[in-house]
């Protein structure tokens, strides 16, 4: 029999499975001293559970964490003395099953999620680098150092995710932090194998979201491996293989990043490492216009950065070779994507690829950049929000359209983040199931009796605004 305070908690929180919640509260109560300590926080706990997106799952995570932590009495007293710890804990684990798993695996990370100065801090790449070097230098083998990098990344994803959920960061800060973290991780993993290359001209280009400094929580990272020294192709290829393995392999410490290498010349059939001369020639004479478009986001993230920057500067004219027909080429590419979506029956609710989604916004921006950047270098940036700002200032984009694109981009990216951080999966599709969509809506701070309906209506309305601009700036092609 539970104490009256805990029975009262059960009555005022809308659990889907009341019997299971009662059992879990009993497990949490434990010994008399632990029960009393739990009673002391029961009012605050009940309030937080009542407001959580999914009280049943949140209570499960609390039970798992308490078991991992060891002393229930010590934990409840800690929550009593530090109300922010309890509030932050419930906020984080109710929004992300993945971050809950991180906390269960590493209970000592709890202070991270309620340390306000730490959560407010926007780390520079230099700060990430210093922290990672300080952590990994204590280990004496490449394997142990890579494992230390995996642990560091897991800790930092928790910090960034908590800062996101608890509203310390805005969207741009979140994506920059995720991107800087990835940059430093790739660079440090490269440091473990690059000694074998003896190639001072080897570098790694990040494309896609990473190249634009706008990475997601569960993004693949798009990479191209390049060397200026054609005589070093064999050794550089070995380095690239080992680097890809370090980044993608699963170990007891998890994994770092899924690596997508399909944007290299000739895609999966192409050489793992290409020379600068070969890449330049390929882009100029053999690449599909979509491949040149993808290179707009190319950014050096590791290796010989000086050589990489010089190379990117040199190929700029090549990237803008299609400027006279940029709009029609970009529109045709989007039409191809949408035909594929239609075949997969995913045309509605895909926040990334569906009509009016994130890709529409990115393609509007990239079409205008391709059209104008051949004579206006100041428009050259891989970051979508920064590009919208520059295009607007240069009067290539109406201010009213820019305002809509920024508003909807942020709206869709936040939805994307909430979906991906739930289970650390690369998902872009709004849930069709009402119960799953209800949890998503609540993580997005929708309240009231019609949260699911309101979320879907808002999505349709916002996507419709973008599609109207897309169709006006990039008119449909005639086959």
Coordinates of C-alpha atoms in Angstrom, one line a residue:
X1 CA 0.0 0.0 0.0
X2 CA 1.4 3.4 -1.0
X3 CA 1.4 6.4 1.3
X4 CA -1.5 8.8 0.7
X5 CA 0.7 11.4 -0.9
X6 CA 1.8 8.9 -3.6
X7 CA -1.8 7.7 -4.0
X8 CA -2.7 11.3 -4.6
X9 CA 0.0 11.6 -7.2
X10 CA -1.5 8.7 -9.0
X11 CA -4.9 10.3 -9.0
X12 CA -3.9 13.7 -10.4
X13 CA -1.5 12.5 -13.2
X14 CA -3.2 11.0 -16.2
X15 CA -1.4 7.8 -16.6
X16 CA -2.4 5.5 -19.5
X17 CA -1.7 2.4 -17.4
X18 CA -2.6 3.2 -13.8
X19 CA -1.7 -0.2 -12.4
X20 CA 1.7 -0.1 -14.0
X21 CA 2.3 3.4 -12.7
X22 CA 1.3 2.3 -9.2
X23 CA 3.8 -0.7 -9.4
X24 CA 6.6 1.6 -10.5
X25 CA 5.9 4.1 -7.7
X26 CA 6.1 1.2 -5.3
X27 CA 9.5 0.2 -6.8
X28 CA 10.7 3.8 -6.4
X29 CA 9.4 4.0 -2.8
X30 CA 11.5 1.0 -1.6
X31 CA 12.5 1.1 2.1
X32 CA 10.8 3.3 4.7
X33 CA 13.5 6.0 4.6
X34 CA 13.3 6.1 0.8
X35 CA 9.5 6.2 0.8
X36 CA 9.6 9.2 3.2
X37 CA 12.1 11.0 0.9
X38 CA 10.0 10.3 -2.1
X39 CA 6.9 11.6 -0.3
X40 CA 8.8 14.9 0.3
X41 CA 9.2 15.4 -3.5
X42 CA 5.9 13.9 -4.5
X43 CA 4.1 17.3 -4.9
X44 CA 6.8 18.6 -7.3
X45 CA 7.1 15.3 -9.0
X46 CA 3.4 15.0 -9.6
X47 CA 3.2 18.5 -11.0
X48 CA 6.1 17.8 -13.4
X49 CA 4.7 14.4 -14.5
X50 CA 1.2 15.9 -15.1
X51 CA 2.8 18.4 -17.5
X52 CA 5.1 15.9 -19.2
X53 CA 4.3 14.7 -22.8
X54 CA 4.1 11.0 -21.7
X55 CA 3.8 10.5 -17.9
X56 CA 4.0 6.7 -18.2
X57 CA 7.3 6.7 -20.0
X58 CA 8.7 9.5 -17.9
X59 CA 8.0 7.5 -14.8
X60 CA 9.7 4.5 -16.3
X61 CA 12.8 6.6 -17.0
X62 CA 12.8 7.9 -13.4
X63 CA 12.7 4.3 -12.1
X64 CA 15.5 3.2 -14.4
X65 CA 17.6 6.2 -13.4
X66 CA 17.0 5.6 -9.7
X67 CA 18.1 2.0 -10.0
X68 CA 21.2 3.0 -12.0
X69 CA 22.1 5.7 -9.4
X70 CA 22.0 3.3 -6.5
X71 CA 20.8 5.1 -3.4
X72 CA 17.1 6.2 -3.9
X73 CA 17.2 8.1 -0.6
X74 CA 20.3 10.1 -1.7
X75 CA 18.7 10.9 -5.1
X76 CA 15.3 12.0 -3.7
X77 CA 17.1 14.2 -1.1
X78 CA 19.2 15.6 -3.9
X79 CA 16.1 16.5 -5.8
X80 CA 14.6 18.0 -2.6
X81 CA 17.7 20.2 -2.1
X82 CA 18.0 21.1 -5.8
X83 CA 14.5 21.5 -7.3
X84 CA 16.1 22.6 -10.6
X85 CA 17.6 19.1 -10.9
X86 CA 14.2 17.4 -10.7
X87 CA 12.7 19.9 -13.1
X88 CA 15.5 19.5 -15.6
X89 CA 15.6 15.7 -15.3
X90 CA 11.8 15.4 -16.0
X91 CA 12.0 17.9 -18.8
X92 CA 14.9 16.1 -20.5
X93 CA 13.8 12.4 -20.1
X94 CA 10.1 13.2 -21.0
X95 CA 11.3 14.7 -24.3
X96 CA 14.0 12.3 -25.3
X97 CA 14.2 8.5 -24.7
X98 CA 17.8 8.7 -26.1
X99 CA 19.0 11.3 -23.5
X100 CA 17.2 9.3 -20.8
X101 CA 19.3 6.3 -21.9
X102 CA 22.5 8.4 -21.7
X103 CA 21.6 9.5 -18.1
X104 CA 20.8 5.9 -17.1
X105 CA 24.1 4.7 -18.5
X106 CA 26.0 7.6 -16.9
X107 CA 24.1 8.7 -13.8
X108 CA 27.1 10.9 -12.9
X109 CA 26.1 13.2 -15.8
X110 CA 23.0 14.4 -13.9
X111 CA 24.6 17.8 -12.8
X112 CA 25.2 18.6 -16.5
X113 CA 21.5 19.1 -17.2
X114 CA 20.8 21.6 -14.5
X115 CA 24.1 23.5 -14.4
X116 CA 22.8 26.8 -15.8
X117 CA 26.2 28.4 -16.6
X118 CA 27.2 25.3 -18.4
X119 CA 23.9 25.1 -20.4
X120 CA 24.1 28.8 -21.3
X121 CA 27.6 28.4 -22.7
X122 CA 28.0 28.3 -26.4
X123 CA 31.3 26.6 -26.9
X124 CA 33.7 27.6 -29.6
X125 CA 35.5 25.0 -31.8
X126 CA 38.7 25.7 -29.8
X127 CA 37.0 24.9 -26.5
X128 CA 35.6 21.6 -27.9
X129 CA 39.1 20.8 -29.1
X130 CA 40.8 21.6 -25.9
X131 CA 38.4 19.6 -23.8
X132 CA 38.7 16.6 -26.1
X133 CA 42.5 16.7 -26.2
X134 CA 42.6 17.0 -22.4
X135 CA 40.3 13.9 -22.1
X136 CA 41.9 11.7 -24.7
X137 CA 45.6 12.4 -23.8
X138 CA 45.3 10.2 -20.7
X139 CA 45.0 7.1 -22.9
X140 CA 47.8 5.3 -24.7
X141 CA 46.3 3.5 -27.6
X142 CA 44.2 4.6 -30.5
X143 CA 41.4 2.3 -29.6
X144 CA 41.1 3.7 -26.0
X145 CA 41.4 7.3 -27.3
X146 CA 38.6 6.8 -29.8
X147 CA 36.5 5.3 -27.0
X148 CA 37.2 8.5 -24.9
X149 CA 36.0 10.5 -27.9
X150 CA 32.8 8.5 -28.0
X151 CA 32.2 9.1 -24.4
X152 CA 32.9 12.8 -24.8
X153 CA 30.5 13.1 -27.7
X154 CA 27.8 11.3 -25.7
X155 CA 28.2 13.7 -22.9
X156 CA 28.1 16.7 -25.2
X157 CA 25.0 15.6 -27.0
X158 CA 23.4 15.4 -23.6
X159 CA 24.5 18.9 -22.8
X160 CA 23.4 20.3 -26.1
X161 CA 20.1 18.4 -26.0
X162 CA 19.3 19.7 -22.4
X163 CA 20.2 23.2 -23.5
X164 CA 17.7 22.8 -26.3
X165 CA 14.9 21.3 -24.4
X166 CA 15.3 23.7 -21.5
X167 CA 15.4 26.6 -23.9
X168 CA 18.9 27.9 -23.2
X169 CA 19.8 27.7 -26.9
X170 CA 18.0 29.0 -30.0
X171 CA 17.9 26.9 -33.2
X172 CA 21.1 28.4 -34.8
X173 CA 23.0 27.8 -31.6
X174 CA 21.9 24.2 -31.4
X175 CA 22.9 23.4 -35.0
X176 CA 26.2 25.2 -34.6
X177 CA 27.1 23.4 -31.5
X178 CA 26.2 20.0 -33.1
X179 CA 28.3 20.9 -36.1
X180 CA 31.3 22.2 -34.2
X181 CA 31.2 19.0 -32.1
X182 CA 31.2 16.9 -35.3
X183 CA 34.1 18.9 -36.8
X184 CA 36.3 18.3 -33.7
X185 CA 35.4 14.6 -33.5
X186 CA 36.2 14.0 -37.2
X187 CA 39.5 16.0 -36.8
X188 CA 40.6 14.1 -33.7
X189 CA 39.7 10.7 -35.3
X190 CA 41.7 11.8 -38.3
X191 CA 44.6 12.6 -36.0
X192 CA 44.7 8.9 -34.9
X193 CA 45.4 7.7 -38.5
X194 CA 46.8 10.5 -40.5
X195 CA 50.4 9.9 -39.4
X196 CA 50.3 6.9 -41.8
X197 CA 49.5 9.1 -44.8
X198 CA 52.5 11.4 -44.9
X199 CA 50.2 13.7 -47.0
X200 CA 50.1 17.3 -46.0
X201 CA 47.6 18.0 -48.8
X202 CA 44.9 15.6 -47.5
X203 CA 41.6 17.1 -46.3
X204 CA 38.1 16.3 -45.5
X205 CA 35.1 18.3 -46.9
X206 CA 31.8 18.3 -45.0
X207 CA 28.7 18.8 -47.1
X208 CA 25.0 18.8 -46.5
X209 CA 23.9 19.9 -43.0
X210 CA 27.4 19.5 -41.6
X211 CA 28.9 21.7 -44.3
X212 CA 26.3 24.3 -43.6
X213 CA 26.9 24.3 -39.8
X214 CA 23.3 23.2 -39.3
X215 CA 23.6 19.6 -38.3
X216 CA 20.7 17.6 -36.8
X217 CA 20.9 15.4 -33.7
X218 CA 20.7 12.2 -35.8
X219 CA 22.1 13.3 -39.1
X220 CA 24.4 11.3 -41.3
X221 CA 27.5 13.3 -42.0
X222 CA 28.3 13.8 -45.7
X223 CA 32.0 13.7 -46.4
X224 CA 34.4 13.8 -49.3
X225 CA 38.1 12.8 -48.9
X226 CA 40.5 14.8 -51.1
X227 CA 44.2 15.1 -51.5
X228 CA 46.3 17.6 -53.4
X229 CA 49.1 15.0 -53.8
X230 CA 48.2 12.5 -56.4
X231 CA 51.2 10.4 -55.5
X232 CA 49.7 9.9 -52.0
X233 CA 46.3 8.4 -53.2
X234 CA 47.0 4.9 -51.8
X235 CA 48.1 6.0 -48.4
X236 CA 45.4 8.6 -48.2
X237 CA 42.8 5.9 -49.1
X238 CA 44.0 3.8 -46.2
X239 CA 43.6 6.8 -43.9
X240 CA 40.1 7.5 -45.3
X241 CA 39.0 3.8 -44.7
X242 CA 40.3 3.8 -41.1
X243 CA 38.7 7.2 -40.4
X244 CA 35.4 6.1 -41.7
X245 CA 35.6 2.9 -39.6
X246 CA 36.5 4.9 -36.5
X247 CA 33.5 7.2 -37.0
X248 CA 30.9 4.5 -37.9
X249 CA 31.8 1.3 -36.0
X250 CA 29.6 0.3 -33.0
X251 CA 31.5 -0.6 -29.8
X252 CA 30.6 -1.0 -26.2
X253 CA 30.8 2.9 -26.1
X254 CA 28.4 3.2 -29.0
X255 CA 29.3 4.9 -32.2
X256 CA 30.1 8.4 -33.4
X257 CA 28.5 9.2 -36.8
X258 CA 26.9 7.4 -39.7
X259 CA 29.1 8.5 -42.6
X260 CA 27.6 9.1 -46.1
X261 CA 30.2 9.2 -48.9
X262 CA 27.8 9.1 -51.8
X263 CA 28.5 12.8 -52.7
X264 CA 32.0 12.0 -54.0
X265 CA 32.6 11.8 -57.7
X266 CA 30.7 8.9 -59.3
X267 CA 29.0 8.2 -55.9
X268 CA 29.4 4.7 -54.3
X269 CA 31.2 3.5 -57.5
X270 CA 33.9 6.2 -57.2
X271 CA 37.3 6.3 -55.6
X272 CA 37.2 6.8 -51.8
X273 CA 39.8 9.6 -52.1
X274 CA 40.1 11.9 -55.1
X275 CA 42.8 14.4 -56.0
X276 CA 42.0 18.1 -56.2
X277 CA 42.7 18.0 -60.0
X278 CA 40.3 15.1 -60.5
X279 CA 37.6 16.7 -58.4
X280 CA 37.9 20.0 -60.2
X281 CA 37.7 18.3 -63.6
X282 CA 34.8 16.1 -62.6
X283 CA 32.8 19.1 -61.4
X284 CA 33.5 21.1 -64.5
X285 CA 33.0 18.4 -67.2
X286 CA 31.1 15.4 -65.9
X287 CA 29.1 16.2 -62.8
X288 CA 25.3 16.5 -62.8
X289 CA 24.2 20.1 -62.0
X290 CA 22.8 18.6 -58.7
X291 CA 26.3 17.6 -57.7
X292 CA 27.6 21.2 -58.3
X293 CA 24.6 22.4 -56.3
X294 CA 25.5 20.1 -53.4
X295 CA 29.0 21.6 -53.4
X296 CA 27.6 24.9 -52.4
X297 CA 27.7 23.6 -48.8
X298 CA 31.2 22.2 -49.0
X299 CA 33.3 23.2 -46.0
X300 CA 36.7 22.0 -44.8
X301 CA 36.4 20.2 -41.5
X302 CA 39.7 18.3 -41.0
X303 CA 43.1 17.8 -42.5
X304 CA 45.0 20.5 -44.4
X305 CA 42.5 23.3 -44.0
X306 CA 44.7 25.9 -45.9
X307 CA 44.9 23.7 -49.0
X308 CA 41.2 22.9 -48.7
X309 CA 40.2 26.6 -48.6
X310 CA 42.4 27.4 -51.6
X311 CA 40.8 24.6 -53.5
X312 CA 37.3 25.7 -52.7
X313 CA 38.1 29.2 -53.8
X314 CA 39.6 28.0 -57.0
X315 CA 36.5 25.9 -58.0
X316 CA 33.9 28.6 -57.2
X317 CA 33.5 29.6 -60.9
X318 CA 32.9 26.0 -61.8
X319 CA 30.0 25.7 -59.2
X320 CA 28.2 28.6 -60.7
X321 CA 28.5 27.5 -64.3
X322 CA 24.8 26.8 -64.6
X323 CA 23.7 30.2 -63.3
X324 CA 21.6 31.1 -66.4
X325 CA 19.3 28.1 -65.9
X326 CA 19.7 27.6 -62.2
X327 CA 16.1 28.0 -61.3
X328 CA 14.8 25.4 -63.8
X329 CA 17.6 22.9 -62.9
X330 CA 16.8 23.2 -59.2
X331 CA 13.1 22.8 -59.8
X332 CA 13.7 19.7 -61.9
X333 CA 15.8 18.2 -59.1
X334 CA 13.0 18.8 -56.5
X335 CA 10.5 17.3 -58.9
X336 CA 12.6 14.1 -59.1
X337 CA 12.7 14.0 -55.3
X338 CA 9.0 14.4 -55.0
X339 CA 8.3 11.7 -57.6
X340 CA 10.4 9.3 -55.5
X341 CA 8.4 10.4 -52.4
X342 CA 5.2 9.7 -54.2
X343 CA 6.3 6.2 -55.1
X344 CA 7.1 5.6 -51.4
X345 CA 3.8 7.2 -50.4
X346 CA 5.5 9.8 -48.3
X347 CA 4.3 13.0 -49.9
X348 CA 2.5 14.3 -46.8
X349 CA 4.0 15.1 -43.5
X350 CA 7.7 14.7 -44.4
X351 CA 9.1 17.8 -42.9
X352 CA 12.3 17.5 -44.9
X353 CA 11.3 16.5 -48.5
X354 CA 7.6 17.0 -48.9
X355 CA 6.3 20.0 -50.8
X356 CA 6.8 23.1 -48.6
X357 CA 9.3 21.3 -46.4
X358 CA 12.9 22.1 -45.4
X359 CA 14.3 21.0 -48.8
X360 CA 12.0 23.5 -50.6
X361 CA 13.5 26.3 -48.5
X362 CA 17.1 25.1 -49.1
X363 CA 16.5 24.8 -52.8
X364 CA 15.0 28.3 -53.1
X365 CA 18.1 29.6 -51.4
X366 CA 20.5 27.6 -53.5
X367 CA 18.8 28.4 -56.8
X368 CA 19.2 32.1 -56.0
X369 CA 22.8 31.6 -54.9
X370 CA 23.6 29.7 -58.1
X371 CA 22.0 32.5 -60.2
X372 CA 23.7 35.4 -58.5
X373 CA 26.8 34.3 -56.8
X374 CA 28.9 34.0 -60.0
X375 CA 29.3 37.8 -59.7
X376 CA 28.5 38.4 -56.0
X377 CA 30.8 36.4 -53.9
X378 CA 29.3 37.8 -50.7
X379 CA 26.3 35.5 -51.3
X380 CA 28.4 32.4 -50.9
X381 CA 27.6 30.6 -47.7
X382 CA 26.4 27.1 -47.0
X383 CA 24.2 28.1 -44.0
X384 CA 20.6 28.4 -45.0
X385 CA 19.6 31.1 -42.5
X386 CA 22.7 33.2 -43.3
X387 CA 22.1 32.8 -47.0
X388 CA 18.5 34.0 -46.6
X389 CA 19.8 37.1 -44.8
X390 CA 22.5 37.8 -47.5
X391 CA 20.1 37.3 -50.4
X392 CA 17.6 39.7 -48.8
X393 CA 20.2 42.4 -48.2
X394 CA 21.3 42.0 -51.8
X395 CA 17.7 42.3 -52.9
X396 CA 17.5 38.9 -54.6
X397 CA 14.8 37.9 -52.1
X398 CA 11.8 39.9 -51.0
X399 CA 11.8 40.8 -47.3
X400 CA 8.3 39.4 -46.9
X401 CA 9.3 36.1 -48.5
X402 CA 12.5 36.0 -46.4
X403 CA 10.5 36.4 -43.2
X404 CA 8.2 33.5 -44.1
X405 CA 11.1 31.2 -45.1
X406 CA 13.0 32.0 -41.8
X407 CA 9.9 31.4 -39.7
X408 CA 8.9 28.1 -41.4
X409 CA 12.5 26.9 -41.5
X410 CA 12.8 27.3 -37.8
X411 CA 9.4 25.7 -37.2
X412 CA 10.2 22.6 -39.3
X413 CA 13.8 22.2 -38.0
X414 CA 12.5 22.2 -34.4
X415 CA 9.9 19.6 -35.2
X416 CA 12.7 17.5 -36.9
X417 CA 14.9 17.9 -33.8
X418 CA 12.2 16.7 -31.5
X419 CA 11.4 13.7 -33.6
X420 CA 15.1 12.7 -33.9
X421 CA 16.1 13.3 -30.3
X422 CA 13.2 11.1 -29.1
X423 CA 15.0 7.8 -30.1
X424 CA 18.2 9.0 -31.8
X425 CA 16.7 8.0 -35.2
X426 CA 17.0 9.8 -38.5
X427 CA 13.3 10.4 -39.0
X428 CA 11.6 13.2 -40.9
X429 CA 8.0 12.0 -41.1
X430 CA 5.3 13.3 -38.8
X431 CA 3.7 10.3 -37.0
X432 CA 0.5 9.0 -38.5
X433 CA -0.5 7.4 -35.3
X434 CA -2.4 9.9 -33.1
X435 CA -0.9 8.7 -29.8
X436 CA 2.7 9.2 -31.1
X437 CA 1.7 12.5 -32.7
X438 CA 0.2 13.6 -29.4
X439 CA 3.5 13.0 -27.6
X440 CA 5.4 14.9 -30.3
X441 CA 2.9 17.8 -30.1
X442 CA 3.4 18.0 -26.3
X443 CA 7.2 18.0 -26.7
X444 CA 6.6 21.0 -28.9
X445 CA 4.6 22.8 -26.1
X446 CA 1.2 22.3 -27.7
X447 CA -1.5 22.3 -25.0
X448 CA -5.2 21.8 -24.9
X449 CA -7.7 19.1 -26.1
X450 CA -6.7 19.3 -29.8
X451 CA -2.9 19.2 -29.8
X452 CA -2.6 16.7 -32.6
X453 CA -5.1 18.6 -34.8
X454 CA -3.4 21.9 -34.1
X455 CA 0.1 20.5 -34.9
X456 CA -1.1 19.0 -38.2
X457 CA -2.9 22.2 -39.1
X458 CA 0.1 24.4 -38.3
X459 CA 2.3 22.1 -40.4
X460 CA 0.0 22.2 -43.4
X461 CA -0.4 26.0 -43.1
X462 CA 3.4 26.6 -42.8
X463 CA 4.2 24.2 -45.6
X464 CA 1.6 25.8 -47.8
X465 CA 3.3 29.2 -47.3
X466 CA 6.7 27.9 -48.4
X467 CA 5.2 26.0 -51.4
X468 CA 3.6 29.2 -52.7
X469 CA 7.0 31.0 -52.6
X470 CA 8.7 28.0 -54.1
X471 CA 6.3 27.8 -57.0
X472 CA 6.6 31.5 -57.6
X473 CA 10.4 31.7 -57.5
X474 CA 11.0 28.3 -59.2
X475 CA 8.0 27.8 -61.6
X476 CA 7.1 24.2 -62.6
X477 CA 9.1 22.9 -65.6
X478 CA 7.6 21.7 -68.8
X479 CA 8.7 18.2 -69.9

